[in-house]
Coordinates of C-alpha atoms and ligand atoms in Angstrom, one line a residue:
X140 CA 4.4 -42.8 -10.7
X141 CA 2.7 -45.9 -9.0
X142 CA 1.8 -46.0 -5.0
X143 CA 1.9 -49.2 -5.1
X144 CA 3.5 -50.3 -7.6
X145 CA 4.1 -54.0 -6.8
X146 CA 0.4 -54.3 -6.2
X147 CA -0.4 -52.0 -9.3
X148 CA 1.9 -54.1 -11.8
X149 CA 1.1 -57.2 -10.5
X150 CA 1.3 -60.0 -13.8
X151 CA -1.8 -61.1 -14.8
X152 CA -1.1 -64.3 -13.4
X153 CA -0.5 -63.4 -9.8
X154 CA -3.3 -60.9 -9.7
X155 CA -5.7 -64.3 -10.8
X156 CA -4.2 -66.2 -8.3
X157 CA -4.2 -63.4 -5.5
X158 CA -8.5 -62.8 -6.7
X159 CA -8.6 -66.4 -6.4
X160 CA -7.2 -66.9 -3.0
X161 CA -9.2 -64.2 -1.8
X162 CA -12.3 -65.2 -3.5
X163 CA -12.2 -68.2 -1.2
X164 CA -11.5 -66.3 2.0
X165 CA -14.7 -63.8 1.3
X166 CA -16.6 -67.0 1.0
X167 CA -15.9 -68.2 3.8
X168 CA -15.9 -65.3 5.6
X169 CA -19.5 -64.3 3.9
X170 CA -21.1 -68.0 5.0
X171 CA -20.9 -66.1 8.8
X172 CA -23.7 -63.3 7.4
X173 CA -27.3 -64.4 7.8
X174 CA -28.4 -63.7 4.3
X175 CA -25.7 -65.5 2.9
X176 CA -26.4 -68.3 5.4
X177 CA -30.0 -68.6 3.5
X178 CA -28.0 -68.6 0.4
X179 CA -26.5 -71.7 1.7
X180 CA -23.0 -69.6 0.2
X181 CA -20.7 -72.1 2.6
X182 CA -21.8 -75.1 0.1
X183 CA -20.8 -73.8 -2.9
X184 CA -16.7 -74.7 -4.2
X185 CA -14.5 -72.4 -5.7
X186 CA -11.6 -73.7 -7.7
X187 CA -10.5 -71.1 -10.4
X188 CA -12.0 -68.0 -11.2
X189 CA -14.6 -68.6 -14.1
X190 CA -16.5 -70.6 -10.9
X191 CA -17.6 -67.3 -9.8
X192 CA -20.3 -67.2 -12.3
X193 CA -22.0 -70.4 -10.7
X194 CA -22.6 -68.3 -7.4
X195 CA -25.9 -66.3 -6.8
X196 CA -26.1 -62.5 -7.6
X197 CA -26.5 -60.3 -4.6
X198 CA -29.0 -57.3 -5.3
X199 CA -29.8 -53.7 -4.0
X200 CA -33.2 -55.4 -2.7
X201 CA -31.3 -58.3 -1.0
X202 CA -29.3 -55.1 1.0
X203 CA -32.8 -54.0 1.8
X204 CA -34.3 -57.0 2.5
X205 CA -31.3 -58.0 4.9
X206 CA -31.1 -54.4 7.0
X207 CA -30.4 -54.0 9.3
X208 CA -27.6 -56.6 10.3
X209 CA -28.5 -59.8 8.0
X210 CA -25.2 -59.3 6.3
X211 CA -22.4 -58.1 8.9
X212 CA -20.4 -61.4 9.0
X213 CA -18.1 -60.0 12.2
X214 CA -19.0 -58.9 15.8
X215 CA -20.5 -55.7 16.1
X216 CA -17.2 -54.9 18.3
X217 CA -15.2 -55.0 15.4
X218 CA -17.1 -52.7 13.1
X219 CA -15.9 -49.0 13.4
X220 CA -18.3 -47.3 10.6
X221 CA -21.6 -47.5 8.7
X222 CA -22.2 -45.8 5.5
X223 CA -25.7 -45.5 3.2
X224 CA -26.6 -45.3 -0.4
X225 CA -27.9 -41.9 -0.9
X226 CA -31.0 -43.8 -2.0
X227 CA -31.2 -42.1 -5.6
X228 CA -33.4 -45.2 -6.5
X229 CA -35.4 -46.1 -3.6
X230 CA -35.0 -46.8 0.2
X231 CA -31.1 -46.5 1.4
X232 CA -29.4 -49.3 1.3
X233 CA -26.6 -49.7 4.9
X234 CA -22.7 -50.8 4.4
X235 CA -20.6 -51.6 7.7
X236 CA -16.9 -51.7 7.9
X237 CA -13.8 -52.5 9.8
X238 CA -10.8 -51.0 10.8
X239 CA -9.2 -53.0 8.2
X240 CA -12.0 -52.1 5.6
X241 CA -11.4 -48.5 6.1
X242 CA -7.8 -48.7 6.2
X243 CA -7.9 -51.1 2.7
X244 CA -10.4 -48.3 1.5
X245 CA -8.4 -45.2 2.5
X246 CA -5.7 -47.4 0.5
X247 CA -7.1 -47.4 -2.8
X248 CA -8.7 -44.3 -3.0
X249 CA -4.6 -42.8 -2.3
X250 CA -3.5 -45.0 -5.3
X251 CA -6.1 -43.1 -7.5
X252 CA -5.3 -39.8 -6.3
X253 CA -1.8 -40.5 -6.6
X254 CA -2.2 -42.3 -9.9
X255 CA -3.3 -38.8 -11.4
X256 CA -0.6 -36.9 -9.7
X257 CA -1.7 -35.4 -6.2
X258 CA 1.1 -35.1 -4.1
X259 CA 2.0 -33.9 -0.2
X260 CA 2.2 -30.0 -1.6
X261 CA -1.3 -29.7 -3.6
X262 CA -3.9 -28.0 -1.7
X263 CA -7.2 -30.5 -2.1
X264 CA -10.5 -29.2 -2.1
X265 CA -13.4 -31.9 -1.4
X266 CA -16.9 -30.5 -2.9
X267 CA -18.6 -33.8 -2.2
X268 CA -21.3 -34.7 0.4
X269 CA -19.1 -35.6 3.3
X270 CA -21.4 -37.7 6.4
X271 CA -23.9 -40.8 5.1
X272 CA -22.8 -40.2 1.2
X273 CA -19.6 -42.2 0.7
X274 CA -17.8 -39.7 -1.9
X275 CA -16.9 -37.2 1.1
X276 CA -15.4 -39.3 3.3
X277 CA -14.0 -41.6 0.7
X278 CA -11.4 -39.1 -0.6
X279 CA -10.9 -37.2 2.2
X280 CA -9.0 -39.9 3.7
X281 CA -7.0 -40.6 0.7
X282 CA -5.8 -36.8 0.3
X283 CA -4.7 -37.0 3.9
X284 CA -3.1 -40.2 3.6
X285 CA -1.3 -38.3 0.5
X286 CA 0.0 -35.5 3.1
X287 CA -2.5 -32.9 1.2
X288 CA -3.7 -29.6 2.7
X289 CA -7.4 -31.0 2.6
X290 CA -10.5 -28.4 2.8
X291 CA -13.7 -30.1 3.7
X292 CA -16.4 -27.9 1.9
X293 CA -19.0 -30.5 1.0
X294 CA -21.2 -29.7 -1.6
X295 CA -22.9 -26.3 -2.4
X296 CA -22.5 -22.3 -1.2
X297 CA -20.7 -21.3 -4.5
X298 CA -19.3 -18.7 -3.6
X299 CA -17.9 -20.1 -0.6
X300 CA -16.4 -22.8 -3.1
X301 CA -14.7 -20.3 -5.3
X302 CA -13.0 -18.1 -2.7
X303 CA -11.9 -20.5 -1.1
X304 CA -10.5 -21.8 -4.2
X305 CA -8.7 -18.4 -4.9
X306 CA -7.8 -17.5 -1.2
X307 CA -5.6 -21.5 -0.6
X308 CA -4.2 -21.5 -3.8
X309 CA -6.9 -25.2 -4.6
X310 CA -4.8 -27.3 -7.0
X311 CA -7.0 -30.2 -7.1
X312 CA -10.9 -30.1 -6.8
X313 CA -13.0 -33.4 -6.3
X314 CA -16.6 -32.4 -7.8
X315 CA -19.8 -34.1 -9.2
X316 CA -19.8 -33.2 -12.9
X317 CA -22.9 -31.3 -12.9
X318 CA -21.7 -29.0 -9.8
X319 CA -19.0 -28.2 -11.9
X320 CA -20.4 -26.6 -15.0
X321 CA -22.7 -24.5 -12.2
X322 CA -19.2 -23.5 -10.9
X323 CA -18.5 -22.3 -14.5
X324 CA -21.6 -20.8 -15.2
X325 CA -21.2 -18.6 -12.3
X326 CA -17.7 -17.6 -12.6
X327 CA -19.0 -16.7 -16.5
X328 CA -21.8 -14.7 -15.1
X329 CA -19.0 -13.1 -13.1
X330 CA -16.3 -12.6 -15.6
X331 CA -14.1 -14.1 -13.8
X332 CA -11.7 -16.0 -15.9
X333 CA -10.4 -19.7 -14.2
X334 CA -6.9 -19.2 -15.2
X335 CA -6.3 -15.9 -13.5
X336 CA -8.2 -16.3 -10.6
X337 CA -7.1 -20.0 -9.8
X338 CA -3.4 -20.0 -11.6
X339 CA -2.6 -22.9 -9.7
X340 CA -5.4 -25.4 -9.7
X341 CA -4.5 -28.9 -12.0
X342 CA -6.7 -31.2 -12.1
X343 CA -10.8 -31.7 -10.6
X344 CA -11.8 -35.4 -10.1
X345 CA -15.4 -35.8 -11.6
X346 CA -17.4 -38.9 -10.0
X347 CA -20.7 -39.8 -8.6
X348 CA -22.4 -39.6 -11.8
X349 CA -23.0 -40.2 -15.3
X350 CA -21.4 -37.5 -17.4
X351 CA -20.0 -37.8 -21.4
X352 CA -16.7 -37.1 -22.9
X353 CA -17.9 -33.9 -24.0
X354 CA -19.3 -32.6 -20.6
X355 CA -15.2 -33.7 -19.6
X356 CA -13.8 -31.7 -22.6
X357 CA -16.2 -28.5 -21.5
X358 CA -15.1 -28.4 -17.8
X359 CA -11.3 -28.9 -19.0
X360 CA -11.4 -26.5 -21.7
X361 CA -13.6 -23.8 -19.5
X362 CA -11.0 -24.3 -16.3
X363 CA -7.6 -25.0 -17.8
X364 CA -7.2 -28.0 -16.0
X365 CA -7.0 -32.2 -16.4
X366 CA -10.5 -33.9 -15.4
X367 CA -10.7 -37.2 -14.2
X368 CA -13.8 -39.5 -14.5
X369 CA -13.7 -41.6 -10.9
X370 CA -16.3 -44.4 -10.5
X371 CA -17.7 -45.9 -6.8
X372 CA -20.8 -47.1 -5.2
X373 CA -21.6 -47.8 -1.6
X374 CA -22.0 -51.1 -1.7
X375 CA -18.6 -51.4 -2.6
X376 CA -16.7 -48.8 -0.2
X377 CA -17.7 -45.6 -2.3
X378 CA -15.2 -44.1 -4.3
X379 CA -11.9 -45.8 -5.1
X380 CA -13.5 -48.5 -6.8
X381 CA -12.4 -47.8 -10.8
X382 CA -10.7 -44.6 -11.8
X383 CA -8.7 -43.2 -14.7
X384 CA -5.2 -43.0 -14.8
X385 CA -3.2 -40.1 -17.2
X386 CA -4.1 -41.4 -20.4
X387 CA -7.9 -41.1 -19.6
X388 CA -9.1 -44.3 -22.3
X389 CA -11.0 -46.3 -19.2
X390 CA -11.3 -46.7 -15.5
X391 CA -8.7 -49.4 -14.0
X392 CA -10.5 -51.3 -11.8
X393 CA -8.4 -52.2 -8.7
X394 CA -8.6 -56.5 -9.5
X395 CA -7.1 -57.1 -6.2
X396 CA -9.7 -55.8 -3.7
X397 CA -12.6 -56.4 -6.5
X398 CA -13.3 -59.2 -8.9
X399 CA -15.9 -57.9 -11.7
X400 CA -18.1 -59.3 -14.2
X401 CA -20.0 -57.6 -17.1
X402 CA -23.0 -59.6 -18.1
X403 CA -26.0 -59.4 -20.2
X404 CA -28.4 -58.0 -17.5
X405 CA -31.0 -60.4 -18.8
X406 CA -28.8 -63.7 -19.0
X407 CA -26.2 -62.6 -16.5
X408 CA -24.5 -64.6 -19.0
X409 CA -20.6 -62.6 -19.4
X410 CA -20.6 -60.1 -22.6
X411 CA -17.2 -60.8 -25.0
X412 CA -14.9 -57.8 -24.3
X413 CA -16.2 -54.8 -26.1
X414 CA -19.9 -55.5 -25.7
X415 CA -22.0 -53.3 -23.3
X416 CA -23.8 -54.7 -20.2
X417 CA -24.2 -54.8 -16.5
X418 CA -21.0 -54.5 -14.1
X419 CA -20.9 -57.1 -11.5
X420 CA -18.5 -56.9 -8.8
X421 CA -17.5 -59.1 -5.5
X422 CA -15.6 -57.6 -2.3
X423 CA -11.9 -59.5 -2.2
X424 CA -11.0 -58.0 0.9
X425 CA -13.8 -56.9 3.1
X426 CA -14.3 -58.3 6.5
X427 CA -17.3 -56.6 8.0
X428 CA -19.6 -57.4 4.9
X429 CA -18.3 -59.3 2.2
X430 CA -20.9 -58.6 -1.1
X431 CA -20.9 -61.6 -3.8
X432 CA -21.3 -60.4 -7.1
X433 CA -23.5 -57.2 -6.7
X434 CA -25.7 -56.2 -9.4
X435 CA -24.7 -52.5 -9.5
X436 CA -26.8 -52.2 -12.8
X437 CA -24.4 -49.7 -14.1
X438 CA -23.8 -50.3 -17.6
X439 CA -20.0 -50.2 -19.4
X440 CA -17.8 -52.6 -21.2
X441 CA -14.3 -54.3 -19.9
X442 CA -11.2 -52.6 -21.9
X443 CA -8.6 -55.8 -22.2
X444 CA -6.1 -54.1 -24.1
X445 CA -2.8 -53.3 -22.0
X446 CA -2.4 -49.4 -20.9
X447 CA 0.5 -47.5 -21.5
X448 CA 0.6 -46.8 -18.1
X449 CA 2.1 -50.2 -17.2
X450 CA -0.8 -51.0 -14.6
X451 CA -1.9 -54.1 -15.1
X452 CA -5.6 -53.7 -13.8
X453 CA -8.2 -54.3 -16.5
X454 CA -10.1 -50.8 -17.4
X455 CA -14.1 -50.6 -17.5
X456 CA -15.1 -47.4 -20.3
X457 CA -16.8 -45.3 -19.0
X458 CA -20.7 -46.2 -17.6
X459 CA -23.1 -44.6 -19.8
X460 CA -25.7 -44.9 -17.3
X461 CA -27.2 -47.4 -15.0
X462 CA -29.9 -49.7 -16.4
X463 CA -32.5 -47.5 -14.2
X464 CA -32.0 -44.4 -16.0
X465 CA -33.0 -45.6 -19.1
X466 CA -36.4 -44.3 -20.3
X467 CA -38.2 -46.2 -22.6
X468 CA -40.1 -44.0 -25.2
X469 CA -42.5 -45.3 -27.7
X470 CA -40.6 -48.1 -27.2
X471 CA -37.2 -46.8 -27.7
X472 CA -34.4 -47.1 -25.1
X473 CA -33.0 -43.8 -24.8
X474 CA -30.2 -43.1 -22.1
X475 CA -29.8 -39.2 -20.5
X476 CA -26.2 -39.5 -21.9
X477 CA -26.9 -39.7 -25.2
X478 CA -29.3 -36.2 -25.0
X479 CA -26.0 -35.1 -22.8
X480 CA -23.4 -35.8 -25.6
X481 CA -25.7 -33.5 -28.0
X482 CA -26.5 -30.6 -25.8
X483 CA -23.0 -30.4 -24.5
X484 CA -21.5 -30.5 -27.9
X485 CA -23.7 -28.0 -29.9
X486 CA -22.8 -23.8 -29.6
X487 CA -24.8 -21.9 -27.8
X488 CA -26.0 -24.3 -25.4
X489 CA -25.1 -23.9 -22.1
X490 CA -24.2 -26.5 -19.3
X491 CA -27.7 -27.5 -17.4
X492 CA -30.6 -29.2 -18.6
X493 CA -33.5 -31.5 -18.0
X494 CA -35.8 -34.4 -19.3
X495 CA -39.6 -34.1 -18.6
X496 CA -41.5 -37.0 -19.7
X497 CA -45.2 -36.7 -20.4
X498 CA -48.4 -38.6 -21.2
X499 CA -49.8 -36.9 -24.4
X500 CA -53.2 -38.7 -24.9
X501 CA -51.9 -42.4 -24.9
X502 CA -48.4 -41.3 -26.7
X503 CA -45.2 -40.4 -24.5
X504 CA -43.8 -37.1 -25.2
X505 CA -40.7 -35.8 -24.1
X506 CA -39.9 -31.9 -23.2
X507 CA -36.2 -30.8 -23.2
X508 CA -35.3 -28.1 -21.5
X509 CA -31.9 -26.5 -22.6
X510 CA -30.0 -23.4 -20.4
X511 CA -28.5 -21.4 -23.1
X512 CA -25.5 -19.0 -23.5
X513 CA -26.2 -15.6 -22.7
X514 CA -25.0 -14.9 -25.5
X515 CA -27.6 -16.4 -27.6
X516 CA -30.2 -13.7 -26.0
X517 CA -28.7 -11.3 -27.5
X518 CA -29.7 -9.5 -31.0
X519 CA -31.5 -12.1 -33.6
X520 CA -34.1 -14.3 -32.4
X521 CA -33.6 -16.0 -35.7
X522 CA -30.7 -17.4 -34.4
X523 CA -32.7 -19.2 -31.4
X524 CA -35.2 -21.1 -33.7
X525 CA -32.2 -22.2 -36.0
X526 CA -30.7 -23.7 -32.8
X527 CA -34.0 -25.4 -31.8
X528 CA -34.5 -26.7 -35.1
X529 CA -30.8 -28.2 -35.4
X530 CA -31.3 -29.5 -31.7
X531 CA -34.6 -31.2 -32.4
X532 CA -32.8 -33.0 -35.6
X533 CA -29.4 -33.9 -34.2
X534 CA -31.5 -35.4 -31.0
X535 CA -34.1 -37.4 -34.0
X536 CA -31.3 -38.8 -35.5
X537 CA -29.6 -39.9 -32.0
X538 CA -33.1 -41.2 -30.5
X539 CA -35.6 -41.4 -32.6
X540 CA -38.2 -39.4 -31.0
X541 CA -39.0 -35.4 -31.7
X542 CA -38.5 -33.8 -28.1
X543 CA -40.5 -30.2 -28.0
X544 CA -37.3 -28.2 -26.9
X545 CA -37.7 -25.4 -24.6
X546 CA -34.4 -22.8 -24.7
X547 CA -34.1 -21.7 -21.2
X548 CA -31.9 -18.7 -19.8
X549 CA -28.5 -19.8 -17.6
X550 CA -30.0 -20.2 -14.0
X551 CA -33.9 -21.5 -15.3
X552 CA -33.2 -25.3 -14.1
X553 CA -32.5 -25.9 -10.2
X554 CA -28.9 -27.0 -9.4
X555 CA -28.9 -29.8 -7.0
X556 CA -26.7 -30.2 -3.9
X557 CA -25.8 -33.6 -4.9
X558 CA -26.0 -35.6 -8.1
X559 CA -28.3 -34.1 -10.5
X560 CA -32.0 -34.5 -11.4
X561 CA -31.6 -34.9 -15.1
X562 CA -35.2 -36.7 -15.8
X563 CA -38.6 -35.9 -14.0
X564 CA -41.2 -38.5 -15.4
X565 CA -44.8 -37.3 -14.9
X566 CA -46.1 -39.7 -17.5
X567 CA -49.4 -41.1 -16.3
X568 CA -48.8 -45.6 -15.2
Ligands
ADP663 P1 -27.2 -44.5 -5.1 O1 -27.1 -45.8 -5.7 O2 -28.3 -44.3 -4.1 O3 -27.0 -43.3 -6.1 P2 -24.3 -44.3 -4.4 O4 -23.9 -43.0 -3.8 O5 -23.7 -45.5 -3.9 O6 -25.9 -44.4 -4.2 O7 -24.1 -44.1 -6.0 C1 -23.4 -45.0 -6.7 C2 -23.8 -44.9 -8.2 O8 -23.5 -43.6 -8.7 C3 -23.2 -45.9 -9.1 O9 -23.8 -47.1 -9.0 C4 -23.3 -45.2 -10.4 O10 -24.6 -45.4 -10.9 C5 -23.2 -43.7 -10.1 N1 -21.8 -43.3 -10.3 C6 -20.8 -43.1 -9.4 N2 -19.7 -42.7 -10.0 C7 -19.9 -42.6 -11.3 C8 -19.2 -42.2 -12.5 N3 -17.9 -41.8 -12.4 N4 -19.8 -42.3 -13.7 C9 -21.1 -42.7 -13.8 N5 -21.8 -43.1 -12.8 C10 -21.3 -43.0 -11.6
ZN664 ZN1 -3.6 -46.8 -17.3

């Protein structure tokens, strides 16, 4: 059940005291970096855990500001790899690792896959970016650690995907959320039906973006299978960082090779458990570039409770977003999610859509455009304006603002290769 299970049942106690020793040791090892030399980092005392929250944030711009080497803290001799953002928010940002970093990387993202059950004899099937992108990489090693078969597709070519999903027998897929409901729309189109052309494929790991309970419940009703939500960033290794175990209520976070905050993004001063705001998190164990607390702007809340799954590592829900997504219309914060959670859960509507943001005279005005069921273009067009007229007042009541909503056949919106483009904003500065 656990990979490691001494590590993964650690008490609460020793897990402090393990964070704490190694809080020390990144400091120290972080005073070596240039940036954090500025920082003056090698002043500042650590003594229990809650001391944390006197050191400075690190920030995506501080990563910028610092390429190309200001914050490698080891020779270059010793660093075996270099990674990048993929920039979804501006210029890349660079991460460097060690053997050791790769190895303690390769580590956790094992735990997580064998947390959900992959094991030597499934057949794993990696449809994420594989070279700069970290989600590629990240798991592949972790299936081969496991002993998988392990097929390096990368992302896109769908039908490539889906025969080579028939052809090896795939058990376990590793997909960005959106990419999956394309796969399901095209094996729809094709009338192919998931159980009978991939009897033995279990479970699909969904990370790299945003996505809702429902968009979960669609891809494991539509393929038969258990999804599970698996949350990373660059900055900190990739993927591997939080994932969900079986019982799918929160990510454990893995408290011995992170320490993480959630703040108010405007204080930074820590929410009380069950209140939103921004995760922070610290390397514990990396050598080449230790990160102190990193503003990751990704928005969740810490789970406390204990899970039934004996692991002892506290659980972040689920991230509804990162602070950057949000559009502010007419004053109201509004997060893609929340349009998600509607679309996704109303008949008829089918898997892609997309948020175009307009200047209409001095108002904002947002246009919603919605991929349909087939289905729903066939016989009555009644039927089409009672959907837009329910959409357009379940999405009021959610957000407060009266989107026009354009229905759109399956295939209208562009699928991307990696994480999708859910929100264009042409609104005028
Ligand atoms: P970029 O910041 O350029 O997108 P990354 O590839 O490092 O580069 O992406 C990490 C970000 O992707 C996270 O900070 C988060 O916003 C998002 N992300 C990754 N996994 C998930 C997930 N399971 N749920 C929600 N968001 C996720
Ligand atoms: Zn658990």
């Amino acid at each position: 059940m656990y990979w490691d299970q001494a590590t993964e049942t650690m008490s609460r106690d020793q897990l402090e005291e393990l964070q704490l020793k190694r809080m020390k040791e990144t400091l120290n090892r972080a005073a070596k970096a240039p940036f954090y030399q500025t920082l003056g980092i090698a002043d500042y005392v650590i003594k229990d855990l809650s001391d944390i929250q006197k050191l400075p944030v690190t920030t995506k711009q501080d990563l910028r500001d610092a390429y190309p080497y200001g914050m490698v803290c080891t020779p270059l001799q010793e660093i075996i790899r270099l990674h990048s953002s993929s920039g979804t928010t501006g210029i890349p940002t660079v991460v460097y690792h060690s053997r050791e970093d790769i190895q303690m990387w390769t580590e956790l993202v094992t735990r997580c896959m064998y947390m959900i059950g992959v094991r030597p004899d499934d057949v794993f099937q990696n449809m994420i970016g594989y070279g700069l992108f970290t989600g590629g990489l990240g798991l592949h090693y972790g299936a081969e650690r496991l002993g998988c078969l392990t097929i390096p597709t990368g992302p896109g070519n769908t039908k490539r995907q889906l025969k080579f999903m028939k052809e090896f027998d795939v058990s376990v897929i590793h997909v960005i959320p959106s990419y999956a409901l394309h796969l399901a729309d095209t094996l729809e189109a094709a009338g192919i039906k998931p159980k009978k052309e991939f009897p033995k494929l279990k479970s699909a790991i969904l990370g790299a973006e945003p996505h809702s309970e429902e968009t979960r419940a669609k891809i494991e009703d539509f393929f038969g299978i258990d999804a599970f939500n698996s949350y990373g960033l660059s900055e900190m290794n990739g993927p591997g960082v939080a994932f969900e175990c079986p019982h799918k209520q929160g990510l454990h976070l893995w408290e011995d090779a992170f320490c993480f905050e959630i703040v108010d993004p405007e204080t930074l001063k820590p929410t009380s458990p069950g209140e939103r705001g921004e995760l922070i998190v610290t390397t514990l164990t990396r050598q080449a570039m230790p990160i102190i607390r990193y503003r990751t702007k990704d928005l969740t809340m810490r789970i406390t409770a204990e899970c039934a799954c004996g692991r002892t590592h506290q659980r972040i829900e689920r991230i509804s977003g990162r602070s950057d997504d949000m559009m502010i219309l007419k004053g109201v914060n509004i997060f893609p999610i929340q349009i998600e959670q509607i679309l996704i859960g109303t008949p008829g509507v089918g898997r892609n859509y997309q948020i175009i943001l307009e200047s209409k005279g001095h108002n904002d005005h947002m246009i919603l455009k919605v991929e349909l069921d087939p289905s729903m273009f066939i016989g009555d067009i009644s039927s089409l304006e009672k959907l837009r007229a329910k959409l357009i007042r379940e999405l009021h009541d959610e957000i407060l603002i009266t989107p026009d909503v354009d229905l759109c056949e399956p295939g209208s919106i562009p699928v991307a290769q990696g994480k999708a483009v859910r929100v264009i904003d042409n609104r005028e500065l």
